[in-house]
Coordinates of C-alpha atoms and ligand atoms in Angstrom, one line a residue:
X286 CA -71.4 -51.4 45.9
X287 CA -71.4 -49.9 49.4
X288 CA -70.3 -46.4 48.4
X289 CA -68.4 -44.7 45.6
X290 CA -65.0 -43.4 46.6
X291 CA -64.1 -40.5 44.4
X292 CA -61.7 -38.7 46.7
X293 CA -58.3 -40.2 45.6
X294 CA -56.6 -36.8 45.8
X295 CA -57.3 -36.8 49.6
X296 CA -55.9 -40.3 50.0
X297 CA -55.8 -43.4 47.8
X298 CA -56.7 -47.0 48.9
X299 CA -53.8 -49.1 50.1
X300 CA -52.3 -51.2 47.3
X301 CA -52.0 -54.9 48.1
X302 CA -48.3 -55.0 47.7
X303 CA -47.9 -52.1 50.1
X304 CA -49.9 -54.0 52.7
X305 CA -47.9 -57.1 52.2
X306 CA -44.6 -55.2 52.6
X307 CA -45.8 -53.5 55.7
X308 CA -47.0 -56.8 57.3
X309 CA -43.7 -58.4 56.6
X310 CA -41.8 -55.4 58.0
X311 CA -43.9 -55.3 61.2
X312 CA -42.7 -58.9 61.9
X313 CA -39.1 -57.8 61.9
X314 CA -37.5 -56.7 65.1
X315 CA -34.6 -54.4 64.7
X316 CA -33.6 -50.8 64.6
X317 CA -32.1 -49.8 61.3
X318 CA -29.3 -48.0 63.2
X319 CA -28.3 -51.1 65.0
X320 CA -25.2 -52.8 63.7
X321 CA -26.3 -56.4 64.5
X322 CA -28.1 -58.7 62.0
X323 CA -31.5 -57.6 63.3
X324 CA -30.7 -54.0 62.6
X325 CA -29.2 -54.8 59.3
X326 CA -32.4 -56.6 58.2
X327 CA -34.4 -53.5 59.0
X328 CA -31.8 -51.2 57.3
X329 CA -32.1 -53.4 54.1
X330 CA -35.8 -52.7 54.0
X331 CA -35.3 -49.0 54.3
X332 CA -32.5 -48.9 51.6
X333 CA -34.6 -51.0 49.2
X334 CA -37.5 -48.6 49.6
X335 CA -35.1 -45.7 49.0
X336 CA -34.2 -47.2 45.6
X337 CA -37.9 -47.7 44.8
X338 CA -38.7 -44.0 45.5
X339 CA -35.7 -43.0 43.3
X340 CA -37.0 -45.2 40.5
X341 CA -40.5 -43.6 40.7
X342 CA -39.0 -40.2 39.9
X343 CA -36.2 -41.3 37.6
X344 CA -33.6 -39.9 40.0
X345 CA -31.0 -42.7 40.4
X346 CA -28.3 -40.5 42.0
X347 CA -30.5 -38.4 44.1
X348 CA -30.7 -38.5 47.9
X349 CA -34.0 -39.6 49.5
X350 CA -34.9 -38.3 53.0
X351 CA -37.8 -40.2 54.4
X352 CA -40.3 -38.0 56.3
X353 CA -43.7 -38.3 57.9
X354 CA -45.3 -37.1 54.6
X355 CA -45.2 -34.3 52.1
X356 CA -46.1 -31.6 54.6
X357 CA -42.8 -32.3 56.4
X358 CA -40.9 -32.7 53.1
X359 CA -42.1 -29.3 52.0
X360 CA -41.0 -27.8 55.3
X361 CA -37.7 -29.5 55.0
X362 CA -37.1 -28.1 51.6
X363 CA -38.2 -24.6 52.1
X364 CA -36.9 -24.3 55.6
X365 CA -33.6 -26.0 54.7
X366 CA -32.3 -23.5 52.2
X367 CA -31.2 -20.1 53.3
X368 CA -32.4 -18.2 50.2
X369 CA -35.2 -15.9 49.4
X370 CA -38.3 -17.9 48.5
X371 CA -40.7 -17.4 45.6
X372 CA -43.8 -19.7 45.4
X373 CA -46.8 -19.9 43.2
X374 CA -50.2 -18.6 44.5
X375 CA -51.7 -22.1 44.2
X376 CA -49.3 -24.1 46.4
X377 CA -50.5 -26.4 49.1
X378 CA -50.8 -24.8 52.5
X379 CA -47.8 -26.7 53.7
X380 CA -45.6 -24.8 51.3
X381 CA -47.2 -21.5 52.0
X382 CA -46.8 -22.0 55.8
X383 CA -43.2 -23.2 55.5
X384 CA -41.9 -19.7 54.6
X385 CA -44.7 -17.1 55.2
X386 CA -42.5 -14.3 53.9
X387 CA -42.2 -15.8 50.5
X388 CA -42.9 -13.8 47.4
X389 CA -46.1 -15.1 45.8
X390 CA -46.2 -15.6 42.0
X391 CA -49.6 -15.2 40.3
X392 CA -51.3 -17.7 38.1
X393 CA -53.5 -17.1 35.1
X394 CA -57.3 -17.9 34.9
X395 CA -56.4 -21.5 34.1
X396 CA -54.2 -21.8 37.2
X397 CA -50.9 -21.9 35.3
X398 CA -48.0 -19.9 36.7
X399 CA -47.3 -16.5 35.1
X400 CA -43.7 -17.1 33.8
X401 CA -43.2 -13.4 33.0
X402 CA -44.1 -12.5 36.6
X403 CA -41.7 -15.2 37.9
X404 CA -38.9 -13.9 35.7
X405 CA -39.4 -10.4 37.1
X406 CA -39.5 -11.7 40.7
X407 CA -36.3 -13.7 40.2
X408 CA -34.6 -10.6 38.8
X409 CA -35.6 -8.5 41.8
X410 CA -35.1 -11.2 44.5
X411 CA -31.8 -9.6 45.6
X412 CA -30.0 -13.0 45.7
X413 CA -30.5 -16.4 43.9
X414 CA -33.8 -17.7 45.1
X415 CA -35.5 -20.9 46.0
X416 CA -38.6 -21.3 43.9
X417 CA -41.4 -23.7 44.8
X418 CA -43.9 -24.7 42.1
X419 CA -46.1 -27.7 42.4
X420 CA -46.4 -30.3 39.6
X421 CA -50.1 -30.7 39.7
X422 CA -52.7 -28.9 41.8
X423 CA -54.6 -30.9 44.4
X424 CA -57.9 -29.1 43.9
X425 CA -58.1 -28.6 40.2
X426 CA -55.5 -31.1 38.8
X427 CA -54.0 -28.3 36.7
X428 CA -50.4 -29.1 35.6
X429 CA -47.6 -26.6 35.8
X430 CA -45.0 -26.2 33.0
X431 CA -42.3 -27.5 35.3
X432 CA -39.6 -27.8 32.6
X433 CA -40.1 -24.2 31.6
X434 CA -40.1 -23.1 35.2
X435 CA -36.9 -25.0 35.9
X436 CA -35.2 -23.4 32.9
X437 CA -36.1 -19.9 34.1
X438 CA -35.1 -20.6 37.7
X439 CA -31.7 -22.0 36.7
X440 CA -31.1 -19.1 34.3
X441 CA -31.3 -16.9 37.5
X442 CA -29.0 -19.3 39.5
X443 CA -32.0 -20.4 41.5
X444 CA -33.0 -23.7 43.0
X445 CA -36.4 -25.4 42.1
X446 CA -38.5 -27.2 44.6
X447 CA -41.5 -29.1 43.3
X448 CA -44.3 -30.5 45.3
X449 CA -45.1 -33.5 43.1
X450 CA -47.6 -35.1 45.6
X451 CA -50.5 -35.3 43.2
X452 CA -48.5 -36.2 40.1
X453 CA -46.2 -38.9 41.5
X454 CA -47.4 -42.3 40.8
X455 CA -50.1 -41.0 38.4
X456 CA -48.1 -39.6 35.5
X457 CA -44.5 -40.4 34.8
X458 CA -42.0 -37.9 36.4
X459 CA -38.4 -37.7 35.3
X460 CA -36.9 -35.4 37.9
X461 CA -33.5 -34.9 36.2
X462 CA -35.0 -34.3 32.8
X463 CA -37.5 -31.8 34.2
X464 CA -34.7 -30.0 36.0
X465 CA -36.1 -30.3 39.5
X466 CA -33.7 -29.9 42.4
X467 CA -35.9 -30.8 45.3
X468 CA -39.1 -32.9 45.0
X469 CA -41.7 -33.8 47.6
X470 CA -43.8 -37.0 47.4
X471 CA -46.4 -38.5 49.7
X472 CA -46.9 -42.3 50.1
X473 CA -50.7 -42.2 50.7
X474 CA -51.6 -40.5 47.5
X475 CA -50.1 -43.3 45.4
X476 CA -51.4 -46.3 47.3
X477 CA -48.9 -46.5 50.2
X478 CA -49.7 -46.0 53.9
X479 CA -50.5 -42.6 55.4
X480 CA -47.9 -40.8 57.5
X481 CA -44.8 -41.4 55.3
X482 CA -43.3 -39.5 52.4
X483 CA -40.0 -38.3 51.1
X484 CA -37.9 -35.3 50.0
X485 CA -35.9 -36.2 46.9
X486 CA -32.7 -34.2 46.8
X487 CA -30.7 -33.8 43.6
X488 CA -26.9 -34.2 43.8
X489 CA -25.1 -31.1 44.9
X490 CA -28.1 -29.5 46.8
X491 CA -27.2 -29.0 50.5
X492 CA -29.9 -28.7 53.1
X493 CA -29.6 -27.5 56.7
X494 CA -31.8 -29.6 59.1
X495 CA -35.1 -28.1 60.3
X496 CA -35.3 -30.7 63.1
X497 CA -32.6 -31.8 65.6
X498 CA -32.1 -34.8 67.8
X499 CA -30.4 -37.7 65.9
X500 CA -28.3 -38.5 62.9
X501 CA -30.8 -40.5 60.9
X502 CA -31.5 -39.7 57.3
X503 CA -28.2 -37.8 56.8
X504 CA -29.0 -35.8 59.9
X505 CA -32.0 -34.2 58.3
X506 CA -34.7 -36.3 59.9
X507 CA -33.8 -37.3 63.4
X508 CA -35.6 -40.3 65.0
X509 CA -35.9 -44.0 64.4
X510 CA -37.3 -44.6 60.9
X511 CA -40.9 -45.7 60.3
X512 CA -39.6 -49.0 58.9
X513 CA -43.0 -50.6 58.1
X514 CA -44.4 -47.4 56.6
X515 CA -41.2 -46.8 54.5
X516 CA -41.4 -50.5 53.3
X517 CA -45.1 -50.0 52.3
X518 CA -44.3 -46.7 50.6
X519 CA -41.5 -48.3 48.6
X520 CA -43.8 -51.2 47.5
X521 CA -46.5 -48.7 46.5
X522 CA -43.9 -46.7 44.4
X523 CA -43.0 -49.9 42.5
X524 CA -46.6 -50.8 42.0
X525 CA -47.4 -47.3 40.7
X526 CA -44.7 -47.5 38.1
X527 CA -46.2 -50.7 36.8
X528 CA -49.8 -49.5 37.2
X529 CA -49.9 -45.7 37.2
X530 CA -52.8 -43.9 38.9
X531 CA -53.8 -42.1 35.6
X532 CA -54.1 -44.9 33.1
X533 CA -56.1 -44.2 29.9
X534 CA -59.4 -45.6 31.3
X535 CA -59.2 -43.2 34.3
X536 CA -59.0 -40.3 31.8
X537 CA -61.9 -41.7 29.9
X538 CA -64.0 -42.1 33.0
X539 CA -63.2 -38.5 34.2
X540 CA -64.1 -37.1 30.7
X541 CA -67.4 -39.0 30.7
X542 CA -68.2 -37.7 34.2
X543 CA -67.6 -34.1 33.1
X544 CA -69.6 -34.5 29.9
X545 CA -72.6 -36.2 31.5
X546 CA -72.6 -33.9 34.6
X547 CA -72.9 -31.0 32.2
X548 CA -75.6 -32.7 30.1
X549 CA -77.7 -33.7 33.1
X550 CA -77.3 -30.4 35.0
X551 CA -76.5 -27.8 32.3
X552 CA -75.5 -25.1 34.8
X553 CA -72.5 -27.3 35.9
X554 CA -69.2 -25.6 35.4
X555 CA -65.9 -27.5 35.0
X556 CA -63.1 -25.3 36.4
X557 CA -60.1 -25.0 34.1
X558 CA -61.6 -27.5 31.7
X559 CA -59.3 -26.2 28.9
X560 CA -56.1 -26.4 30.9
X561 CA -53.6 -29.2 30.9
X562 CA -54.8 -31.2 33.9
X563 CA -54.3 -34.5 35.7
X564 CA -56.6 -37.0 34.0
X565 CA -58.1 -38.2 37.3
X566 CA -59.2 -34.9 38.7
X567 CA -62.1 -32.5 38.1
X568 CA -63.3 -29.4 40.0
X569 CA -67.0 -29.2 39.3
X570 CA -69.2 -26.2 40.4
X571 CA -72.9 -25.5 40.8
X572 CA -72.8 -21.7 40.8
X573 CA -74.7 -20.2 43.7
X574 CA -74.7 -23.5 45.7
X575 CA -72.6 -24.2 48.8
X576 CA -69.8 -26.8 48.3
X577 CA -70.2 -28.3 51.8
X578 CA -73.9 -28.8 51.2
X579 CA -73.1 -30.6 47.9
X580 CA -70.5 -32.7 49.6
X581 CA -72.9 -33.7 52.4
X582 CA -75.7 -34.4 49.9
X583 CA -73.4 -36.6 47.9
X584 CA -72.3 -38.4 51.0
X585 CA -76.0 -39.2 51.8
X586 CA -76.2 -40.6 48.3
X587 CA -73.2 -42.8 49.0
X588 CA -70.6 -40.8 47.0
X589 CA -67.4 -39.5 48.7
X590 CA -65.9 -36.3 47.3
X591 CA -64.2 -33.2 48.7
X592 CA -65.0 -29.5 48.9
X593 CA -61.7 -28.0 47.7
X594 CA -58.7 -29.1 49.8
X595 CA -59.6 -31.7 52.3
X596 CA -56.3 -31.7 54.1
X597 CA -56.9 -29.1 56.8
X598 CA -59.6 -29.6 59.4
X599 CA -62.7 -30.7 57.7
X600 CA -63.6 -27.0 57.8
X601 CA -64.5 -25.5 54.4
X602 CA -62.6 -22.3 53.8
X603 CA -62.7 -20.2 50.6
X604 CA -60.2 -21.9 48.2
X605 CA -57.0 -19.9 47.8
X606 CA -56.5 -21.8 44.5
X607 CA -59.8 -20.7 43.0
X608 CA -59.3 -17.2 44.3
X609 CA -55.9 -17.0 42.7
X610 CA -57.5 -18.1 39.4
X611 CA -60.1 -15.3 39.8
X612 CA -63.0 -17.7 39.7
X613 CA -66.1 -15.7 40.6
X614 CA -67.2 -16.0 44.2
X615 CA -70.5 -17.7 43.3
X616 CA -68.7 -20.4 41.4
X617 CA -65.9 -20.7 43.9
X618 CA -68.3 -21.4 46.8
X619 CA -70.1 -24.1 44.8
X620 CA -67.0 -26.0 43.7
X621 CA -66.3 -29.6 44.7
X622 CA -63.4 -31.8 43.8
X623 CA -64.0 -35.3 42.3
X624 CA -60.9 -37.5 41.9
X625 CA -60.5 -41.0 40.5
X626 CA -58.0 -43.8 40.6
X627 CA -56.9 -46.9 38.9
X628 CA -59.6 -49.1 40.6
X629 CA -62.5 -46.7 40.0
X630 CA -65.3 -48.5 38.2
X631 CA -68.0 -47.2 35.9
X632 CA -70.8 -47.8 38.4
X633 CA -69.2 -45.3 40.7
X634 CA -69.3 -42.7 38.0
X635 CA -73.0 -43.6 37.3
X636 CA -73.8 -43.3 41.0
X637 CA -72.1 -39.9 41.1
X638 CA -74.0 -38.7 38.0
X639 CA -77.4 -39.8 39.2
X640 CA -76.8 -38.1 42.5
X641 CA -75.4 -34.9 40.8
X642 CA -78.5 -34.6 38.6
X643 CA -80.8 -34.9 41.6
X644 CA -78.8 -32.6 43.9
X645 CA -78.3 -29.9 41.1
X646 CA -82.1 -29.9 40.5
X647 CA -82.9 -29.6 44.2
X648 CA -80.3 -26.9 44.9
X649 CA -81.2 -25.0 41.8
X650 CA -84.9 -25.0 42.8
X651 CA -83.9 -23.9 46.3
X652 CA -81.8 -21.0 45.2
X653 CA -84.6 -19.8 42.8
X654 CA -87.2 -20.1 45.5
X655 CA -85.0 -18.1 47.8
X656 CA -84.2 -15.4 45.2
Ligands
PMP32 N1 -49.0 -31.2 48.9 C1 -50.1 -31.5 48.2 C2 -50.3 -30.9 46.8 C3 -51.1 -32.3 48.7 O1 -52.2 -32.5 48.0 C4 -50.9 -32.8 50.0 C5 -52.0 -33.7 50.7 N2 -53.2 -33.1 50.8 C6 -49.7 -32.5 50.7 C7 -48.8 -31.7 50.1 C8 -49.5 -33.0 52.1 O2 -49.1 -34.3 52.1 P1 -49.2 -35.2 53.4 O3 -50.6 -35.6 53.6 O4 -48.3 -36.4 53.1 O5 -48.6 -34.4 54.5

């Protein structure tokens, strides 16, 4: 094995069916907006992919707006509704940046949204609000009680946006049953290509465009569609329904990783270990250590993981997620994220564990010597 890839929450390997769909699409000439047969062939691919995204989230009658990814989908949702915004404290930076004036709803020590606080914020919003709460956290895997959030939001005549990037394709999502009005999904987290995603819009929800310049995607996303990317995304959605990213063996491997990491380096902390979490994700800490040092040491041992959120610039900043959960600074600074997928194999976990034991012993010795 060349190296162990345990960073699926940053991006997942391309699924074979997605590659095939993209290759076939790249061989088509034709703008989906053209009325001739070439254009119609390209349009067919886009519309087939739309149906596949709908099927992934159980939203047969929803609208799908293809975007460049979930960052854009989040901006489209939050920027497209003229209402006061409330969001949880652990949202992805793309949600936080979309409406900087948003009211921030706290989470508890396990990272779950404070429903009583949300209730109070909805009452004092002054007008029916747009609420944004993610399905699963990218750093910790913690799942939010989306059905309960939806019930509360709708009781206050609000609209619920859910960033489902880390849950889609891993665990089943039934958007109508959960009561989600707007849902963001990203292709590359579920085995499709990078640079494509979608906003799923429930019937009756009206958006104003945040970009201008063309009529594509119901006027919401101007510009010629990324046909090959969209076709690959659609194929990945279908594959993820058949083979979800969080099958039972993924959960078993993650649980073994946590158990043995703690056994071999007893000062290891598993963040939010008692919370409902995605079965593929763990946030592990060596208190007193530096997360970027751990990530680099693991990389030298041939194991790829992330320090907190990898999305930004490669620069490690204090995690707003762990801060919101009131994780002590010494633990926060030493927390890394390990994330698995359906093709993760046991030898990758073994490789991680061997490296973890060595690195933990070395860093522990170092911090004692420095103390
Ligand atoms: N939301 C969450 C929860 C994410 O993990 C990510 C990707 N890191 C995004 C949004 C942004 O997705 P994309 O890379 O498609 O822009």
